[in-house]
Amino acid sequence: MPLTFEQFIETHTLTPEEVSARTSGIYEATLSQSQHLDAGNFTRVHPTDLRNLFDLYDQRFFNAGIRNLLGSSPISFRFSRRMTQAGGKASRRIFRDRGGKISRTEYEIAISTALLFETFQEDERPIVVSGLQCSDRLEAMQRIIEHEITHLIEGLLWDLSSCAAPRFQSIAGRFFGHTDHRHHLITPREKALRKFGIKPGDQV
């Protein structure tokens, strides 16, 4: 009897070599298919790139199981310049009819361009996202969307998701090799401190 998607998520484990092969393949496919990305350290990006990245992950890691789980519920993708601390965010919006019954549910994944474009400039400290060192913006964006995909899967299967909880960390570790749930991208606050010596509370 084939596994349900929930059973697959709870039990499947990839080797480090399998994770590396799949993520490297997604990296190359993303660059080759994009009309906007010109390199790993891209200078422009479009929401269609994020949608394509999501679908590549769904196909190569989950056999389109996330799209099947979403069913008729739409999922949108956007980049945010206002997100200056979080690298990404997976959110759900529930709509109800006059009787209080759920009429539809919409999902969204947002990624911070403020952090992506502040990072990988000039000589910088090593950039680590989800415990993995990244060499350019596309690799960092991959680690972020892997994190948000894990949130989305948890939300779809179990309604609640917490990246500090054991279940989340188990899924992210078994599928993507993540060893941490935090990012260490360069924030505007860090850049201001390093470049100008300015920190919150200083008089200017």
mmCIF file of N, CA and C in Angstrom, residues 37 41-46 79-81 112-121 124 137 185-186 191:
data_model
loop_
_atom_site.group_PDB
_atom_site.id
_atom_site.type_symbol
_atom_site.label_atom_id
_atom_site.label_comp_id
_atom_site.label_asym_id
_atom_site.label_seq_id
_atom_site.Cartn_x
_atom_site.Cartn_y
_atom_site.Cartn_z
ATOM 1 N N LEU A 37 16.864 36.307 -14.012
ATOM 2 C CA LEU A 37 18.105 36.037 -13.285
ATOM 3 C C LEU A 37 19.271 35.923 -14.266
ATOM 4 N N ASN A 41 24.579 35.474 -8.337
ATOM 5 C CA ASN A 41 24.450 36.750 -7.629
ATOM 6 C C ASN A 41 23.645 37.705 -8.503
ATOM 7 N N PHE A 42 22.405 37.350 -8.723
ATOM 8 C CA PHE A 42 21.536 38.121 -9.617
ATOM 9 C C PHE A 42 21.353 39.550 -9.118
ATOM 10 N N THR A 43 21.099 40.443 -10.060
ATOM 11 C CA THR A 43 20.865 41.851 -9.732
ATOM 12 C C THR A 43 19.401 42.231 -9.871
ATOM 13 N N ARG A 44 18.598 41.339 -10.404
ATOM 14 C CA ARG A 44 17.151 41.552 -10.461
ATOM 15 C C ARG A 44 16.462 40.200 -10.384
ATOM 16 N N VAL A 45 15.234 40.226 -9.911
ATOM 17 C CA VAL A 45 14.491 38.989 -9.715
ATOM 18 C C VAL A 45 13.012 39.309 -9.828
ATOM 19 N N HIS A 46 12.212 38.322 -10.186
ATOM 20 C CA HIS A 46 10.783 38.529 -10.421
ATOM 21 C C HIS A 46 9.995 37.436 -9.685
ATOM 22 N N PHE A 79 8.041 39.278 -3.526
ATOM 23 C CA PHE A 79 9.258 39.733 -2.857
ATOM 24 C C PHE A 79 8.921 40.988 -2.066
ATOM 25 N N SER A 80 9.573 41.131 -0.917
ATOM 26 C CA SER A 80 9.277 42.255 -0.036
ATOM 27 C C SER A 80 10.543 43.031 0.290
ATOM 28 N N ARG A 81 10.465 44.355 0.149
ATOM 29 C CA ARG A 81 11.558 45.224 0.572
ATOM 30 C C ARG A 81 11.406 45.631 2.029
ATOM 31 N N SER A 112 12.407 38.132 1.341
ATOM 32 C CA SER A 112 12.938 39.479 1.547
ATOM 33 C C SER A 112 14.021 39.817 0.521
ATOM 34 N N THR A 113 13.726 40.776 -0.350
ATOM 35 C CA THR A 113 14.776 41.285 -1.245
ATOM 36 C C THR A 113 15.683 42.248 -0.490
ATOM 37 N N ALA A 114 15.180 42.855 0.584
ATOM 38 C CA ALA A 114 16.017 43.751 1.388
ATOM 39 C C ALA A 114 17.244 43.006 1.905
ATOM 40 N N LEU A 115 17.052 41.777 2.370
ATOM 41 C CA LEU A 115 18.171 40.997 2.889
ATOM 42 C C LEU A 115 19.005 40.383 1.768
ATOM 43 N N LEU A 116 18.339 39.862 0.737
ATOM 44 C CA LEU A 116 19.090 39.234 -0.352
ATOM 45 C C LEU A 116 20.049 40.212 -1.007
ATOM 46 N N PHE A 117 19.578 41.444 -1.250
ATOM 47 C CA PHE A 117 20.409 42.395 -1.981
ATOM 48 C C PHE A 117 21.393 43.144 -1.087
ATOM 49 N N GLU A 118 21.216 43.059 0.228
ATOM 50 C CA GLU A 118 22.218 43.615 1.134
ATOM 51 C C GLU A 118 23.403 42.662 1.285
ATOM 52 N N THR A 119 23.185 41.421 0.884
ATOM 53 C CA THR A 119 24.165 40.366 1.115
ATOM 54 C C THR A 119 24.904 40.030 -0.172
ATOM 55 N N PHE A 120 26.102 39.467 -0.026
ATOM 56 C CA PHE A 120 26.984 39.102 -1.129
ATOM 57 C C PHE A 120 27.458 40.330 -1.894
ATOM 58 N N GLN A 121 27.868 41.328 -1.139
ATOM 59 C CA GLN A 121 28.479 42.527 -1.697
ATOM 60 C C GLN A 121 29.884 42.679 -1.116
ATOM 61 N N GLU A 124 32.753 40.066 2.584
ATOM 62 C CA GLU A 124 31.846 39.932 3.717
ATOM 63 C C GLU A 124 32.185 38.679 4.504
ATOM 64 N N ARG A 137 23.427 34.707 -3.942
ATOM 65 C CA ARG A 137 22.032 35.034 -3.599
ATOM 66 C C ARG A 137 21.069 33.908 -3.946
ATOM 67 N N LEU A 185 21.833 36.235 7.233
ATOM 68 C CA LEU A 185 22.008 37.210 6.166
ATOM 69 C C LEU A 185 22.368 38.562 6.776
ATOM 70 N N ILE A 186 22.910 39.437 5.957
ATOM 71 C CA ILE A 186 23.299 40.755 6.448
ATOM 72 C C ILE A 186 22.079 41.670 6.464
ATOM 73 N N LYS A 191 24.626 46.224 8.547
ATOM 74 C CA LYS A 191 25.393 46.987 7.562
ATOM 75 C C LYS A 191 25.667 48.403 8.057
#
